[in-house]
Short mmCIF file of C-alpha atoms and ligand atoms in Angstrom, two decimals:
data_model
loop_
_atom_site.label_atom_id
_atom_site.label_comp_id
_atom_site.label_asym_id
_atom_site.label_seq_id
_atom_site.Cartn_x
_atom_site.Cartn_y
_atom_site.Cartn_z
CA MET A 1 -98.29 71.98 10.25
CA SER A 2 -95.78 72.09 13.10
CA SER A 3 -93.21 74.88 13.20
CA PRO A 4 -89.73 74.03 11.86
CA PHE A 5 -88.43 75.64 15.05
CA ASP A 6 -90.41 73.31 17.34
CA LEU A 7 -88.16 71.37 19.74
CA THR A 8 -90.91 69.39 21.48
CA GLY A 9 -89.63 65.98 22.58
CA LYS A 10 -85.97 66.93 22.17
CA THR A 11 -83.41 66.76 24.98
CA ALA A 12 -80.77 69.50 25.11
CA ILE A 13 -77.58 69.52 27.18
CA VAL A 14 -76.44 73.08 27.94
CA THR A 15 -73.15 73.64 29.76
CA GLY A 16 -72.78 76.64 32.07
CA ALA A 17 -76.55 77.15 32.15
CA ASN A 18 -76.77 78.69 35.61
CA THR A 19 -76.13 82.24 34.41
CA GLY A 20 -75.52 84.58 31.47
CA LEU A 21 -75.79 83.32 27.90
CA GLY A 22 -76.13 79.65 28.91
CA GLN A 23 -79.13 80.43 31.09
CA ALA A 24 -80.78 82.42 28.30
CA ILE A 25 -80.11 79.62 25.80
CA ALA A 26 -81.57 76.96 28.14
CA GLU A 27 -84.70 79.08 28.61
CA ALA A 28 -85.07 79.71 24.87
CA LEU A 29 -84.72 76.01 24.03
CA ALA A 30 -87.26 75.13 26.73
CA THR A 31 -89.64 77.76 25.36
CA ALA A 32 -89.35 76.01 21.97
CA GLY A 33 -90.24 72.71 23.66
CA ALA A 34 -86.98 71.02 24.70
CA ASP A 35 -86.22 69.30 28.00
CA ILE A 36 -82.99 70.61 29.54
CA VAL A 37 -79.94 69.03 31.12
CA ALA A 38 -77.89 71.81 32.71
CA VAL A 39 -74.21 71.05 33.32
CA GLY A 40 -71.97 73.11 35.56
CA ARG A 41 -70.27 73.87 38.86
CA THR A 42 -72.97 76.07 40.36
CA PRO A 43 -76.53 74.83 41.07
CA PRO A 44 -78.72 76.30 38.29
CA VAL A 45 -81.54 77.28 40.63
CA ASP A 46 -83.06 80.11 38.57
CA THR A 47 -82.74 78.16 35.32
CA ARG A 48 -84.52 75.15 36.82
CA PHE A 49 -87.33 77.40 38.03
CA ALA A 50 -87.74 79.03 34.61
CA VAL A 51 -87.61 75.77 32.63
CA GLU A 52 -90.04 73.95 34.93
CA ALA A 53 -92.39 76.95 34.85
CA LEU A 54 -92.55 76.41 31.07
CA GLY A 55 -93.69 72.81 31.70
CA ARG A 56 -90.41 71.23 30.53
CA ARG A 57 -88.37 68.63 32.33
CA PHE A 58 -85.06 69.68 33.90
CA HIS A 59 -82.07 67.80 35.25
CA ASP A 60 -78.76 69.22 36.41
CA VAL A 61 -75.41 67.49 36.36
CA SER A 62 -72.86 68.89 38.79
CA ALA A 63 -69.60 69.01 36.88
CA ASP A 64 -66.32 70.91 36.77
CA LEU A 65 -65.47 71.10 33.08
CA SER A 66 -61.82 71.96 33.68
CA THR A 67 -61.09 68.22 33.40
CA LEU A 68 -62.48 65.39 31.27
CA GLU A 69 -63.67 63.46 34.35
CA PRO A 70 -67.39 64.40 34.18
CA ILE A 71 -67.90 63.60 30.49
CA GLY A 72 -69.07 60.01 30.92
CA ARG A 73 -71.47 61.05 33.70
CA ILE A 74 -72.97 63.87 31.64
CA VAL A 75 -73.99 61.55 28.81
CA ALA A 76 -75.02 58.69 31.13
CA GLU A 77 -77.22 60.90 33.34
CA THR A 78 -78.85 62.53 30.34
CA VAL A 79 -79.78 59.18 28.81
CA GLU A 80 -80.86 57.81 32.19
CA HIS A 81 -83.24 60.72 32.83
CA PHE A 82 -84.55 61.57 29.37
CA GLY A 83 -83.68 58.51 27.22
CA ALA A 84 -81.62 60.28 24.56
CA VAL A 85 -79.63 63.39 23.69
CA ASP A 86 -80.59 65.48 20.66
CA ILE A 87 -78.87 68.85 21.22
CA LEU A 88 -75.59 69.88 22.84
CA VAL A 89 -74.76 73.53 23.53
CA ASN A 90 -71.11 73.96 24.53
CA ASN A 91 -71.49 77.27 26.34
CA ALA A 92 -69.30 77.05 29.47
CA GLY A 93 -66.21 79.17 29.06
CA ILE A 94 -63.72 81.34 30.92
CA ILE A 95 -61.43 84.25 30.10
CA ARG A 96 -58.13 85.42 31.63
CA ARG A 97 -56.74 88.89 30.94
CA ASN A 98 -53.08 89.93 30.94
CA ASP A 99 -50.42 91.36 28.64
CA ALA A 100 -49.04 88.71 26.32
CA ALA A 101 -45.53 89.39 27.67
CA LEU A 102 -46.68 88.55 31.20
CA PHE A 103 -49.13 85.75 30.41
CA THR A 104 -48.69 82.67 32.63
CA GLU A 105 -48.90 78.99 31.79
CA ASP A 106 -51.77 78.68 34.27
CA ASP A 107 -53.76 81.38 32.45
CA TRP A 108 -53.05 79.57 29.19
CA ASP A 109 -53.96 76.06 30.38
CA ALA A 110 -57.04 77.02 32.42
CA VAL A 111 -58.71 78.69 29.45
CA MET A 112 -57.69 76.09 26.87
CA ASP A 113 -58.85 73.23 29.12
CA VAL A 114 -62.41 74.53 29.64
CA ASN A 115 -63.00 76.36 26.36
CA LEU A 116 -61.40 73.89 23.96
CA LYS A 117 -60.21 70.55 25.35
CA THR A 118 -63.26 69.58 27.41
CA THR A 119 -65.54 71.02 24.73
CA PHE A 120 -63.97 68.76 22.11
CA PHE A 121 -64.13 65.59 24.22
CA LEU A 122 -67.67 66.26 25.47
CA THR A 123 -68.70 66.80 21.87
CA GLN A 124 -66.97 63.55 20.90
CA ALA A 125 -68.89 61.63 23.61
CA VAL A 126 -72.24 63.21 22.71
CA GLY A 127 -71.56 62.73 18.98
CA ARG A 128 -70.90 59.03 19.54
CA ARG A 129 -74.20 58.74 21.41
CA MET A 130 -76.04 60.60 18.62
CA MET A 131 -74.55 58.20 16.06
CA GLU A 132 -75.70 55.20 18.15
CA GLN A 133 -79.19 56.68 18.37
CA GLY A 134 -79.24 57.05 14.60
CA ARG A 135 -81.55 60.07 14.47
CA GLY A 136 -79.01 62.85 13.97
CA GLY A 137 -78.45 65.72 16.32
CA LYS A 138 -77.48 69.35 16.73
CA ILE A 139 -74.26 70.60 18.30
CA ILE A 140 -73.72 74.31 18.93
CA ASN A 141 -70.45 75.78 20.14
CA ILE A 142 -70.45 79.22 21.70
CA ALA A 143 -67.60 80.95 19.91
CA SER A 144 -66.73 84.67 20.04
CA MET A 145 -65.66 87.69 18.03
CA LEU A 146 -62.21 86.34 18.95
CA SER A 147 -62.91 83.37 16.70
CA TYR A 148 -62.25 85.98 13.97
CA GLN A 149 -60.12 88.60 15.69
CA GLY A 150 -57.20 88.72 18.11
CA GLY A 151 -58.70 90.85 20.87
CA ILE A 152 -56.65 92.77 23.42
CA ARG A 153 -54.81 91.13 26.37
CA VAL A 154 -56.67 87.81 26.12
CA PRO A 155 -54.31 85.55 24.12
CA SER A 156 -55.45 82.18 25.49
CA TYR A 157 -59.09 83.17 25.02
CA ALA A 158 -58.42 84.19 21.40
CA ALA A 159 -56.57 80.91 20.83
CA SER A 160 -59.37 78.86 22.38
CA LYS A 161 -62.17 80.56 20.48
CA SER A 162 -60.26 80.48 17.18
CA GLY A 163 -59.64 76.78 17.85
CA LEU A 164 -63.32 76.31 18.57
CA ALA A 165 -64.14 77.74 15.13
CA GLY A 166 -61.70 75.19 13.70
CA ILE A 167 -63.19 72.18 15.42
CA THR A 168 -66.70 73.36 14.56
CA LYS A 169 -65.77 73.08 10.88
CA ALA A 170 -63.69 69.91 11.33
CA LEU A 171 -66.50 68.05 13.09
CA ALA A 172 -69.09 69.34 10.62
CA ASN A 173 -67.00 67.88 7.80
CA GLU A 174 -67.02 64.46 9.47
CA TRP A 175 -70.54 64.37 10.83
CA ALA A 176 -72.74 66.26 8.35
CA GLY A 177 -73.21 63.04 6.39
CA LYS A 178 -74.46 61.35 9.56
CA GLY A 179 -77.22 63.92 10.08
CA ILE A 180 -75.39 65.68 12.89
CA ASN A 181 -75.16 69.46 12.47
CA VAL A 182 -72.15 71.10 14.12
CA ASN A 183 -72.29 74.90 14.12
CA ALA A 184 -71.32 77.82 16.33
CA ILE A 185 -72.80 81.07 17.55
CA ALA A 186 -70.31 83.92 17.78
CA PRO A 187 -71.67 86.43 20.30
CA GLY A 188 -70.50 90.00 20.11
CA TYR A 189 -70.19 92.02 23.32
CA PHE A 190 -72.81 90.97 25.89
CA SER A 191 -73.46 92.19 29.43
CA THR A 192 -72.60 89.09 31.50
CA ASN A 193 -70.04 88.05 34.13
CA ASN A 194 -67.61 87.31 31.29
CA THR A 195 -67.37 91.03 30.42
CA THR A 196 -67.56 92.56 33.91
CA ALA A 197 -63.90 93.70 33.84
CA LEU A 198 -64.27 95.05 30.31
CA ARG A 199 -67.38 97.06 31.16
CA ALA A 200 -65.66 98.41 34.28
CA ASP A 201 -62.83 99.79 32.11
CA GLU A 202 -64.35 103.10 30.97
CA ASP A 203 -62.06 103.60 27.96
CA ARG A 204 -62.46 100.07 26.60
CA SER A 205 -66.19 100.05 27.31
CA ARG A 206 -66.69 103.35 25.44
CA ASP A 207 -64.55 102.22 22.49
CA ILE A 208 -66.47 98.94 22.18
CA LEU A 209 -69.86 100.62 22.28
CA ALA A 210 -68.78 103.14 19.65
CA ARG A 211 -68.06 100.29 17.22
CA ILE A 212 -71.37 98.43 17.63
CA PRO A 213 -73.77 99.57 14.87
CA ALA A 214 -76.78 98.53 16.98
CA GLY A 215 -75.65 101.14 19.52
CA ARG A 216 -75.85 98.89 22.58
CA TRP A 217 -74.24 95.86 24.21
CA GLY A 218 -76.09 92.58 23.80
CA THR A 219 -78.24 91.22 26.58
CA PRO A 220 -78.60 87.45 27.20
CA ALA A 221 -82.11 87.54 25.72
CA ASP A 222 -80.55 88.47 22.34
CA ILE A 223 -78.89 85.06 21.97
CA GLY A 224 -81.81 82.62 22.31
CA GLY A 225 -83.24 82.86 18.79
CA ALA A 226 -79.98 81.80 17.14
CA ALA A 227 -79.71 78.82 19.49
CA VAL A 228 -83.27 77.71 18.75
CA PHE A 229 -82.68 78.02 15.00
CA LEU A 230 -79.45 75.99 15.02
CA SER A 231 -81.10 73.35 17.29
CA SER A 232 -84.11 72.94 15.03
CA SER A 233 -84.98 71.20 11.79
CA ALA A 234 -84.98 74.66 10.17
CA ALA A 235 -81.17 74.34 10.24
CA ASP A 236 -80.94 70.78 8.88
CA TYR A 237 -78.79 71.92 5.92
CA VAL A 238 -76.61 74.31 7.95
CA HIS A 239 -73.21 72.78 8.74
CA GLY A 240 -69.92 74.21 10.01
CA THR A 241 -71.03 77.82 10.13
CA LEU A 242 -70.38 80.55 12.69
CA LEU A 243 -73.49 82.64 13.19
CA ALA A 244 -72.49 86.05 14.53
CA VAL A 245 -74.97 87.65 16.94
CA ASP A 246 -73.07 90.85 17.39
CA GLY A 247 -75.19 93.96 16.80
CA GLY A 248 -73.28 94.38 13.54
CA TRP A 249 -69.75 94.48 15.08
CA LEU A 250 -68.10 92.34 12.38
CA GLY A 251 -69.51 94.43 9.57
CA ARG A 252 -67.58 97.52 10.72
P1 NAD B 1 -70.52 83.79 32.37
O1 NAD B 1 -69.19 83.94 33.02
O2 NAD B 1 -71.71 84.41 33.00
O3 NAD B 1 -70.85 82.26 32.11
C1 NAD B 1 -69.86 81.28 31.96
C2 NAD B 1 -70.46 79.94 32.34
O4 NAD B 1 -69.46 78.92 32.22
C3 NAD B 1 -70.94 79.91 33.80
O5 NAD B 1 -72.12 79.16 33.89
C4 NAD B 1 -69.80 79.18 34.50
O6 NAD B 1 -70.21 78.54 35.70
C5 NAD B 1 -69.42 78.16 33.43
N1 NAD B 1 -68.11 77.60 33.67
C6 NAD B 1 -66.92 78.24 33.62
N2 NAD B 1 -65.94 77.40 33.98
C7 NAD B 1 -66.52 76.19 34.24
C8 NAD B 1 -66.03 74.92 34.67
N3 NAD B 1 -64.74 74.70 34.94
N4 NAD B 1 -66.92 73.92 34.83
C9 NAD B 1 -68.24 74.13 34.61
N5 NAD B 1 -68.75 75.30 34.21
C10 NAD B 1 -67.91 76.32 34.04
O7 NAD B 1 -70.31 84.42 30.94
P2 NAD B 1 -71.14 84.32 29.57
O8 NAD B 1 -70.90 85.57 28.86
O9 NAD B 1 -72.55 83.89 29.82
O10 NAD B 1 -70.32 83.18 28.82
C11 NAD B 1 -70.92 82.09 28.18
C12 NAD B 1 -70.12 81.76 26.93
O11 NAD B 1 -70.24 82.83 26.01
C13 NAD B 1 -68.62 81.57 27.17
O12 NAD B 1 -68.13 80.50 26.38
C14 NAD B 1 -68.04 82.88 26.69
O13 NAD B 1 -66.70 82.75 26.28
C15 NAD B 1 -68.96 83.16 25.53
N6 NAD B 1 -68.96 84.55 25.07
C16 NAD B 1 -69.41 85.56 25.85
C17 NAD B 1 -69.40 86.86 25.35
C18 NAD B 1 -69.88 88.03 26.16
O14 NAD B 1 -69.78 89.16 25.68
N7 NAD B 1 -70.43 87.85 27.34
C19 NAD B 1 -68.93 87.11 24.07
C20 NAD B 1 -68.48 86.06 23.30
C21 NAD B 1 -68.51 84.78 23.80
#
């Protein structure tokens, strides 16, 4: 009997897969058997090496996700290379930090465009393709603790990740009946580029660590299992949920 977590023969698009959580997710999906389409601004050299070393196929689409321009290309190139798209992981995201009273329109728009607007319209395009294919699909949004909480000095990030929780549930409501699972992973505090400034701030870094029951920050390797689960047939009846991978942060 094959494992319910087996992704052999599936094609997964992962945005922002050159580094951090996206890289770890791409490697975990490839380990479970999926071929990978990596989407982003920076050539995903290490990710390609790791995925191909696992014997999986790899294609990268060079794309700046701050506009909707690349969306058509992402779907077209995926289908051209691998014939179909089965999994989409909306991982690419940015953060801007400033006091709310000083926050600029640019810091608002930049974050909302990448984290929410492009994510929605890429999901729309991939969802349409999955409906045409008629064999369902899995969509995973990378949310945040700030899908639940307000955070400190990151208002556009909190708005974008709270909005992402909303569209995760909205799309699940529409697409669950079509066999397309839309869910999210809400990472806690992970050591990646996204949290460099936070970890450099000794007071904030100490306060965060003190609140994590697991007693440590997450590392990218901690995220892969949740992504494999939500991409697999083991999650066929899981719709519109946010799966926290947070070392226990939310339980405090
Ligand atoms: P990261 O900064 O290392 O990775 C972000 C990725 O997004 C990179 O690959 C980057 O190139 C890509 N990206 C950003 N803007 C882009 C654009 N305009 N076009 C194309 N690609 C773009 O940080 P990370 O921690 O790996 O972040 C991955 C996701 O996880 C993000 O959505 C982030 O908000 C989320 N997240 C991270 C943490 C954490 O603690 N690190 C916690 C919660 C959520």
